[in-house]
Coordinates of C-alpha atoms in Angstrom, one line a residue:
X1308 CA 0.2 -0.2 0.0
X1309 CA 2.6 2.4 1.4
X1310 CA 4.4 1.7 -1.9
X1311 CA 1.9 2.6 -3.8
X1312 CA 0.6 5.8 -3.1
X1313 CA 4.7 6.6 -2.8
X1314 CA 4.3 6.1 -6.9
X1315 CA 0.6 7.8 -6.9
X1316 CA 2.5 10.8 -4.6
X1317 CA 5.3 10.8 -8.4
X1318 CA 2.6 11.0 -10.5
X1319 CA 1.5 14.9 -11.4
X1320 CA -2.2 16.2 -9.6
X1321 CA -5.4 14.7 -10.7
X1322 CA -7.5 16.9 -12.4
X1323 CA -11.2 16.5 -11.9
X1324 CA -12.7 14.9 -14.9
X1325 CA -16.1 15.9 -15.6
X1326 CA -17.0 12.1 -14.6
X1327 CA -15.9 12.2 -11.5
X1328 CA -16.9 15.2 -10.6
X1329 CA -20.3 13.8 -11.4
X1330 CA -20.1 10.9 -9.4
X1331 CA -18.4 12.7 -5.9
X1332 CA -21.7 15.0 -6.9
X1333 CA -24.2 12.2 -6.9
X1334 CA -22.6 10.4 -3.7
X1335 CA -21.7 13.5 -1.5
X1336 CA -25.3 16.0 -2.2
X1337 CA -27.8 16.4 -0.5
X1338 CA -30.0 16.6 -4.1
X1339 CA -29.6 13.6 -4.7
X1340 CA -31.1 12.3 -1.8
X1341 CA -33.1 9.3 -1.4
X1342 CA -34.2 9.8 1.8
X1343 CA -35.8 13.2 1.0
X1344 CA -36.6 12.3 -3.2
X1345 CA -39.0 9.4 -1.5
X1346 CA -41.4 12.3 -0.7
X1347 CA -43.9 9.0 -0.7
X1348 CA -43.4 7.3 2.6
X1349 CA -45.3 4.3 1.8
X1350 CA -44.4 3.6 -1.7
X1351 CA -42.1 0.7 -2.3
X1352 CA -40.1 0.7 -6.0
X1353 CA -40.3 -2.5 -7.6
X1354 CA -37.1 -5.1 -7.0
X1355 CA -37.9 -7.0 -10.0
X1356 CA -34.8 -7.1 -13.1
X1357 CA -36.5 -6.1 -15.4
X1358 CA -37.8 -3.1 -13.1
X1359 CA -35.5 -2.3 -11.2
X1360 CA -34.4 1.5 -12.0
X1361 CA -31.1 3.8 -10.9
X1362 CA -31.9 6.8 -9.2
X1363 CA -33.4 9.9 -10.2
X1364 CA -30.3 12.5 -9.4
X1365 CA -27.8 10.0 -10.7
X1366 CA -25.9 11.0 -14.0
X1367 CA -26.4 8.1 -16.0
X1368 CA -24.6 9.4 -19.0
X1369 CA -21.6 7.9 -16.5
X1370 CA -22.2 4.2 -17.7
X1371 CA -22.4 4.9 -21.6
X1372 CA -18.8 6.5 -21.3
X1373 CA -16.4 5.5 -23.7
X1374 CA -14.3 4.0 -20.9
X1375 CA -17.3 0.7 -20.6
X1376 CA -15.9 -0.5 -23.6
X1377 CA -12.5 -0.1 -22.3
X1378 CA -13.4 -2.1 -19.4
X1379 CA -15.3 -5.0 -21.3
X1380 CA -11.6 -5.0 -23.4
X1381 CA -9.4 -5.3 -20.7
X1382 CA -9.1 -8.7 -18.9
X1383 CA -6.8 -6.5 -16.4
X1384 CA -7.0 -2.9 -16.0
X1385 CA -3.4 -3.2 -13.4
X1386 CA -1.6 -5.5 -16.2
X1387 CA -2.4 -2.5 -19.0
X1388 CA -1.0 0.2 -17.0
X1389 CA 1.8 -1.6 -15.3
X1390 CA 3.0 -2.7 -19.4
X1391 CA 1.8 0.5 -19.6
X1392 CA 4.3 1.7 -17.4
X1393 CA 6.8 -0.6 -18.6
X1394 CA 6.4 0.6 -22.4
X1395 CA 7.0 4.4 -21.2
X1396 CA 10.1 3.4 -19.5
X1397 CA 12.0 1.2 -21.6
X1398 CA 10.6 4.0 -24.6
X1399 CA 12.5 6.9 -23.0
X1400 CA 15.3 4.7 -22.5
X1401 CA 15.5 3.3 -25.7
X1402 CA 16.0 6.9 -27.3
X1403 CA 18.2 8.0 -24.5
X1404 CA 20.4 5.9 -24.8
X1405 CA 20.2 6.0 -28.5
X1406 CA 20.1 9.8 -28.7
X1407 CA 17.8 9.7 -31.9
X1408 CA 16.7 13.1 -32.7
X1409 CA 13.4 11.6 -33.8
X1410 CA 11.0 13.0 -30.9
X1411 CA 9.5 10.1 -29.5
X1412 CA 5.6 10.0 -29.4
X1413 CA 3.9 9.2 -26.9
X1414 CA 0.5 10.4 -25.6
X1415 CA 1.4 11.1 -21.7
X1416 CA -2.0 12.1 -19.8
X1417 CA -3.3 8.3 -21.5
X1418 CA -0.2 6.6 -19.9
X1419 CA -1.3 8.3 -16.4
X1420 CA -4.2 8.0 -16.6
X1421 CA -4.0 4.7 -17.0
X1422 CA -0.5 4.2 -14.3
X1423 CA -3.1 6.2 -12.1
X1424 CA -6.6 3.9 -12.5
X1425 CA -4.2 0.5 -11.5
X1426 CA -3.6 2.1 -8.2
X1427 CA -6.9 2.8 -6.9
X1428 CA -7.9 -0.4 -9.0
X1429 CA -5.6 -1.4 -6.6
X1430 CA -6.1 0.7 -3.3
X1431 CA -9.7 -0.8 -3.7
X1432 CA -8.8 -3.9 -3.1
X1433 CA -8.7 -6.1 -0.5
X1434 CA -10.8 -6.9 3.2
X1435 CA -12.6 -3.7 4.0
X1436 CA -11.2 -2.7 7.8
X1437 CA -13.3 -4.4 10.9
X1438 CA -13.2 -3.6 14.5
X1439 CA -12.9 -6.0 16.8
X1440 CA -13.3 -6.2 20.2
X1441 CA -10.1 -3.3 20.8
X1442 CA -10.5 -2.5 17.7
X1443 CA -7.5 -4.3 15.9
X1444 CA -5.4 -0.6 16.5
X1445 CA -2.9 0.7 19.1
X1446 CA -2.3 4.3 21.0
X1447 CA -0.7 5.6 22.9
X1448 CA -3.9 8.0 25.0
X1449 CA -3.6 6.4 28.4
X1450 CA -6.8 6.9 29.3
X1451 CA -7.6 9.9 32.3
X1452 CA -8.1 9.0 36.4
X1453 CA -10.9 9.2 37.7
X1454 CA -11.7 7.4 41.9
X1455 CA -8.3 6.1 41.5
X1456 CA -8.6 3.9 38.2
X1457 CA -8.0 4.3 34.6
X1458 CA -10.8 5.5 32.3
X1459 CA -11.0 3.6 29.0
X1460 CA -13.2 5.7 27.7
X1461 CA -10.0 8.4 25.7
X1462 CA -9.0 4.8 24.6
X1463 CA -11.9 4.0 23.2
X1464 CA -12.0 7.1 21.3
X1465 CA -8.9 7.6 19.9
X1466 CA -9.3 4.5 18.7
X1467 CA -12.6 4.6 17.0
X1468 CA -11.4 7.3 15.7
X1469 CA -8.5 5.6 14.1
X1470 CA -10.9 3.3 12.5
X1471 CA -13.8 5.5 11.3
X1472 CA -10.1 7.1 9.5
X1473 CA -9.4 3.4 8.0
X1474 CA -12.8 3.2 6.8
X1475 CA -12.7 6.7 5.2
X1476 CA -9.5 5.7 3.4
X1477 CA -10.6 2.6 1.9
X1478 CA -13.7 4.2 1.2
X1479 CA -12.1 7.2 -1.2
X1480 CA -10.0 4.7 -2.5
X1481 CA -13.0 2.7 -3.3
X1482 CA -14.7 5.9 -5.0
X1483 CA -11.4 7.4 -7.2
X1484 CA -12.0 3.9 -8.2
X1485 CA -15.2 4.7 -9.6
X1486 CA -14.6 7.6 -10.8
X1487 CA -12.6 5.4 -13.6
X1488 CA -15.5 2.3 -13.8
X1489 CA -18.5 3.8 -12.7
X1490 CA -19.8 0.5 -14.7
X1491 CA -18.3 -2.2 -11.2
X1492 CA -20.7 -3.1 -9.7
X1493 CA -18.7 -4.7 -6.9
X1494 CA -17.0 -1.7 -6.0
X1495 CA -20.6 0.9 -5.1
X1496 CA -21.3 -3.1 -3.1
X1497 CA -18.0 -1.9 -1.3
X1498 CA -18.2 1.5 -0.9
X1499 CA -22.1 0.7 0.3
X1500 CA -19.7 -1.4 2.7
X1501 CA -17.4 1.2 4.1
X1502 CA -20.7 3.1 5.1
X1503 CA -22.3 0.3 6.4
X1504 CA -20.3 0.1 9.2
X1505 CA -19.7 3.6 10.1
X1506 CA -23.4 4.0 10.4
X1507 CA -23.1 1.3 13.0
X1508 CA -20.7 2.0 15.5
X1509 CA -21.9 5.5 16.0
X1510 CA -25.7 3.5 16.5
X1511 CA -24.5 1.3 18.4
X1512 CA -22.9 4.8 20.6
X1513 CA -25.5 6.1 20.5
X1514 CA -27.6 3.5 21.9
X1515 CA -25.2 4.1 24.6
X1516 CA -24.3 7.6 25.5
X1517 CA -22.6 8.5 28.4
X1518 CA -23.3 11.0 31.6
X1519 CA -26.9 10.0 30.6
X1520 CA -29.1 8.4 33.0
X1521 CA -31.9 5.8 31.6
X1522 CA -34.5 7.2 32.7
X1523 CA -33.0 11.0 30.2
X1524 CA -35.0 10.3 26.7
X1525 CA -32.8 11.1 24.1
X1526 CA -34.7 10.5 21.3
X1527 CA -38.1 12.7 20.2
X1528 CA -41.3 10.9 21.2
X1529 CA -44.5 12.1 19.8
X1530 CA -46.7 14.3 22.8
X1531 CA -49.7 12.4 22.5
X1532 CA -49.6 8.3 22.3
X1533 CA -53.2 7.6 19.4
X1534 CA -55.6 5.3 21.1
X1535 CA -56.2 1.5 21.5
X1536 CA -59.1 1.8 20.6
X1537 CA -59.6 3.9 17.8
X1538 CA -59.7 2.4 14.2
X1539 CA -60.0 2.6 10.9
X1540 CA -60.5 1.5 7.1
X1541 CA -58.0 0.1 6.0
X1542 CA -57.3 3.2 3.5
X1543 CA -58.3 5.6 6.0
X1544 CA -55.5 4.2 8.9
X1545 CA -53.3 4.5 5.4
X1546 CA -53.7 8.0 5.3
X1547 CA -54.0 9.5 8.8
X1548 CA -50.8 7.7 9.7
X1549 CA -48.5 9.8 6.5
X1550 CA -50.1 12.3 8.6
X1551 CA -49.3 11.9 11.4
X1552 CA -45.5 11.0 10.0
X1553 CA -45.2 14.4 8.2
X1554 CA -46.9 16.5 11.6
X1555 CA -44.1 14.7 14.0
X1556 CA -41.2 15.5 11.1
X1557 CA -42.6 18.7 9.8
X1558 CA -39.7 20.6 12.4
X1559 CA -36.9 17.5 11.1
X1560 CA -34.1 17.9 9.5
X1561 CA -33.0 14.4 7.9
X1562 CA -29.7 16.0 6.5
X1563 CA -27.9 19.4 7.4
X1564 CA -25.6 20.4 4.6
X1565 CA -25.7 20.2 1.2
X1566 CA -22.6 18.7 1.0
X1567 CA -22.3 15.3 2.8
X1568 CA -18.5 14.2 2.3
X1569 CA -18.0 15.7 6.2
X1570 CA -19.9 12.7 7.7
X1571 CA -17.6 10.8 6.0
X1572 CA -14.4 12.4 6.3
X1573 CA -14.3 13.5 9.6
X1574 CA -14.7 10.9 12.9
X1575 CA -17.8 11.6 15.2
X1576 CA -15.8 9.6 18.2
X1577 CA -13.5 12.1 19.3
X1578 CA -14.8 15.3 19.7
X1579 CA -12.0 17.9 17.9
X1580 CA -12.7 16.2 15.2
X1581 CA -16.5 16.6 15.4
X1582 CA -16.0 20.2 16.7
X1583 CA -13.4 20.7 12.8
X1584 CA -16.7 18.6 11.2
X1585 CA -19.4 21.0 12.6
X1586 CA -17.7 24.2 11.3
X1587 CA -16.7 22.3 8.1
X1588 CA -21.0 21.5 8.3
X1589 CA -21.4 25.7 8.0
X1590 CA -19.1 26.6 5.5
X1591 CA -21.2 24.9 3.1
X1592 CA -24.4 26.4 4.4
X1593 CA -24.3 29.5 4.8
X1594 CA -21.3 32.4 3.5
X1595 CA -19.1 34.6 6.4
X1596 CA -21.4 37.1 5.9
X1597 CA -24.7 34.4 7.5
X1598 CA -26.3 34.5 4.6
X1599 CA -27.6 31.5 2.8
X1600 CA -25.8 29.5 0.0
X1601 CA -28.7 29.2 -2.2
X1602 CA -31.8 30.5 -2.5
X1603 CA -34.1 27.8 -0.7
X1604 CA -35.1 30.0 2.1
X1605 CA -37.5 27.4 4.1
X1606 CA -34.9 25.1 3.9
X1607 CA -31.8 27.3 4.6
X1608 CA -34.5 28.8 7.8
X1609 CA -35.0 25.3 9.3
X1610 CA -31.7 24.8 8.4
X1611 CA -30.2 28.2 10.6
X1612 CA -32.4 27.1 13.1
X1613 CA -31.2 23.4 13.8
X1614 CA -27.4 24.1 14.1
X1615 CA -28.3 27.1 15.9
X1616 CA -29.6 25.0 18.1
X1617 CA -26.5 22.5 18.5
X1618 CA -24.7 24.9 18.6
X1619 CA -25.6 26.6 21.8
X1620 CA -25.8 23.1 23.9
X1621 CA -21.5 23.3 22.7
X1622 CA -21.4 26.7 24.1
X1623 CA -23.6 25.9 26.9
X1624 CA -20.7 23.0 27.6
X1625 CA -23.6 20.7 27.1
X1626 CA -21.0 18.3 25.6
X1627 CA -22.7 15.4 25.9
X1628 CA -26.4 16.3 24.2
X1629 CA -24.0 18.1 21.0
X1630 CA -22.0 14.9 20.3
X1631 CA -25.5 13.1 20.6
X1632 CA -27.1 15.5 18.8
X1633 CA -24.2 15.2 15.9
X1634 CA -24.4 11.4 15.7
X1635 CA -27.6 11.8 15.1
X1636 CA -27.2 13.3 11.6
X1637 CA -24.1 11.6 11.2
X1638 CA -25.9 7.9 10.9
X1639 CA -28.4 10.1 8.6
X1640 CA -26.2 11.7 6.0
X1641 CA -24.2 8.4 6.5
X1642 CA -27.1 5.6 5.9
X1643 CA -28.2 8.5 2.5
X1644 CA -24.9 7.8 0.9
X1645 CA -25.0 4.1 1.5
X1646 CA -28.2 3.8 -0.5
X1647 CA -27.1 5.2 -3.0
X1648 CA -24.2 2.9 -2.7
X1649 CA -26.3 0.2 -2.2
X1650 CA -29.0 0.8 -5.2
X1651 CA -26.2 1.0 -7.7
X1652 CA -24.4 -2.1 -7.0
X1653 CA -27.7 -3.2 -6.9
X1654 CA -29.2 -1.2 -10.2
X1655 CA -25.1 -2.4 -12.0
X1656 CA -25.8 -6.4 -10.5
X1657 CA -28.5 -7.6 -12.3
X1658 CA -27.5 -5.3 -15.6
X1659 CA -25.9 -8.5 -17.9
X1660 CA -23.6 -6.7 -20.0
X1661 CA -22.0 -5.1 -17.1
X1662 CA -21.6 -8.2 -15.4
X1663 CA -19.2 -11.2 -16.0
X1664 CA -19.7 -14.6 -15.8
X1665 CA -17.6 -15.0 -12.1
X1666 CA -20.0 -12.6 -10.4
X1667 CA -23.4 -14.1 -10.4
X1668 CA -23.0 -14.0 -6.0
X1669 CA -23.0 -10.6 -6.7
X1670 CA -26.5 -10.2 -7.1
X1671 CA -27.7 -11.8 -4.4
X1672 CA -25.3 -10.9 -2.5
X1673 CA -26.2 -6.8 -3.1
X1674 CA -29.7 -8.0 -2.3
X1675 CA -29.5 -9.7 1.0
X1676 CA -26.9 -7.0 2.3
X1677 CA -29.6 -4.4 1.7
X1678 CA -32.5 -6.6 2.6
X1679 CA -30.4 -6.7 5.7
X1680 CA -29.2 -3.1 5.8
X1681 CA -33.4 -2.3 5.7
X1682 CA -34.1 -4.6 8.5
X1683 CA -31.6 -3.4 11.3
X1684 CA -32.7 0.1 10.3
X1685 CA -36.5 -1.2 11.3
X1686 CA -35.4 -2.5 14.2
X1687 CA -33.6 0.0 15.9
X1688 CA -36.8 2.3 15.7
X1689 CA -35.5 5.8 15.0
X1690 CA -36.0 8.2 12.9
X1691 CA -32.4 9.8 12.4
X1692 CA -31.2 13.8 12.2
X1693 CA -31.9 16.3 14.4
X1694 CA -33.8 16.0 16.6
X1695 CA -34.2 12.2 16.5
X1696 CA -36.8 10.6 16.5
X1697 CA -39.3 7.6 17.1
X1698 CA -40.2 5.3 13.9
X1699 CA -43.5 6.2 12.3
X1700 CA -45.8 3.7 11.3
X1701 CA -45.8 4.7 8.1
X1702 CA -41.7 4.9 8.0
X1703 CA -41.3 1.1 9.9
X1704 CA -43.9 -0.7 7.1
X1705 CA -41.9 1.3 4.6
X1706 CA -38.7 -0.6 6.2
X1707 CA -40.3 -3.2 6.6
X1708 CA -41.8 -3.4 2.9
X1709 CA -38.4 -2.6 1.5
X1710 CA -36.1 -5.8 3.4
X1711 CA -38.9 -8.2 2.3
X1712 CA -38.8 -7.0 -1.5
X1713 CA -35.1 -7.3 -1.6
X1714 CA -34.6 -10.7 0.6
X1715 CA -37.5 -11.9 -2.1
X1716 CA -34.6 -10.0 -4.6
X1717 CA -32.2 -12.1 -3.7
X1718 CA -35.0 -16.1 -3.2
X1719 CA -35.3 -14.8 -7.0
X1720 CA -31.5 -14.3 -7.7
X1721 CA -30.1 -17.5 -6.1
X1722 CA -33.7 -19.8 -8.1
X1723 CA -32.8 -18.2 -11.6
X1724 CA -29.3 -18.4 -11.4
X1725 CA -28.3 -21.9 -9.3
X1726 CA -26.1 -20.7 -6.6
X1727 CA -25.8 -23.2 -3.7
X1728 CA -27.0 -20.3 -0.9
X1729 CA -28.9 -21.2 1.8
X1730 CA -32.0 -19.0 0.9
X1731 CA -34.3 -20.5 4.1
X1732 CA -33.7 -18.4 6.1
X1733 CA -33.8 -15.7 4.1
X1734 CA -37.8 -16.9 3.8
X1735 CA -37.8 -16.3 7.8
X1736 CA -36.3 -12.9 7.2
X1737 CA -39.7 -12.4 4.9
X1738 CA -42.1 -13.8 7.6
X1739 CA -40.7 -11.4 10.9
X1740 CA -40.8 -8.5 7.4
X1741 CA -44.7 -9.8 7.5
X1742 CA -44.9 -9.8 11.0
X1743 CA -43.9 -5.7 11.2
X1744 CA -46.4 -4.8 8.6
X1745 CA -48.8 -6.7 10.2
X1746 CA -48.0 -4.8 13.2
X1747 CA -48.4 -1.6 11.2
X1748 CA -51.7 -2.8 11.0
X1749 CA -53.1 -3.3 13.9
X1750 CA -55.6 -0.6 14.2
X1751 CA -57.8 -1.1 10.8
X1752 CA -61.3 -1.5 12.0
X1753 CA -63.2 -5.0 10.8
X1754 CA -65.6 -4.7 7.9
X1755 CA -68.8 -4.4 7.7
X1756 CA -70.4 -7.1 6.1
X1757 CA -74.2 -6.0 4.4
X1758 CA -76.7 -8.8 5.4
X1759 CA -76.6 -11.2 1.9
X1760 CA -73.2 -11.6 2.5
X1761 CA -73.7 -13.0 5.4
X1762 CA -72.7 -16.2 4.7
X1763 CA -69.1 -14.9 3.2
X1764 CA -66.1 -16.8 3.7
X1765 CA -63.8 -15.3 6.2
X1766 CA -60.0 -14.7 4.2
X1767 CA -62.4 -13.1 1.9
X1768 CA -63.2 -10.9 4.3
X1769 CA -60.4 -10.6 6.5
X1770 CA -58.1 -7.4 7.6
X1771 CA -55.1 -6.3 5.5
X1772 CA -54.3 -6.9 9.6
X1773 CA -54.4 -10.9 9.6
X1774 CA -53.5 -11.5 5.9
X1775 CA -50.1 -9.7 6.5
X1776 CA -50.5 -12.7 9.6
X1777 CA -50.9 -15.3 7.2
X1778 CA -48.2 -14.4 5.1
X1779 CA -45.3 -14.9 8.2
X1780 CA -46.7 -17.9 8.7
X1781 CA -46.7 -19.3 5.7
X1782 CA -42.8 -17.9 5.1
X1783 CA -42.4 -20.2 8.1
X1784 CA -43.3 -22.9 7.1
X1785 CA -41.4 -22.4 3.2
X1786 CA -38.7 -21.6 5.6
X1787 CA -38.8 -24.7 7.8
X1788 CA -39.4 -27.2 4.7

């Protein structure tokens, strides 16, 4: 790794191309957010291979560039880069030795690009960073003394921050390579995994914050709970739940700042890096004179109120509250970016023209991982952002539906491509998703039948709540066959 980085440093500085700018803008821009673009919280897109689409703001033109043809004709870009570098060196040596008066024609820019591309590919490969019980890292931080004992908090924070830095380095290497090869589904998938790991470690620490009592809730709950006996017809119930979702989240900020890159480039685990991140995010929202960068007055006003509230915690010395508030924004931003990566990987993994014969299992792996990610988000029960909210029924149902759809897609891939995968566990998870869906419909009203239909069978008049539970039982039965 060090040798590759040394070679990369010796090359002329890389210039951003239109393709690389478009890809980075898609990953980091709030405007391309799947969270903000999905206005209908109760809708689920089709996961059928013929119906899978890229996100609305994805720059489709980057997939049809000439580099796609280069990728299909080149078996190994690293070998090509090495050969190119060797050819340049050989030509230069020959020219120097023979002192030929005729100038040697070499497309230096193209050669350097091939070398840089090969280096990016090599840096992007390899195992993704993992954090063990002690982080697998070393630190000289001794910790702080408290009541005669050595506290491990400082050591843990430093170790976690180092892990976040390793994740960022790997993510950056993968993203650099994607700027050359945007059709590489595996790289999009691995980039999403890096983001997923970061979101997980922050969520784990938000669940048990230091300095907070267990009874001191850090999540904003609705002011009033619906009456348990109150019920509605199915369509009315769904509409009411969507209205409740919009009302509860009206004052929340899901993403703060137009550029989400600080949330991956800065570790959340230490106050110093978190403070640096807050300054960076502020610079993306307002000019030094305090004026909003764009003309979206309502959005900017909402962002400024949220930022000022969080900043007030810091100024008042409430560092735990300040850290937790930023933690919610970190998880929201990182989750948003990983969904962009996973969605792109899922689309590319079902496009035969972008795959080779040895990557069939990628379709299954991406769908299963995305399904598990949605289910984990559902089980967390928290809507991240600022302030963090208890998840609404509409959100829960949407996540359960998305998770179920991706589990079904993984099963379809395994069956149609005849992969040797254990799909029984996936059927079990589909049953769990159906249960979660049913739980959001428990307030569905029993249908009232007219007298002339008194003899109609039970299944024909059952509620969607009961239908979801029947589907859950069928999935459990399939899982145990």
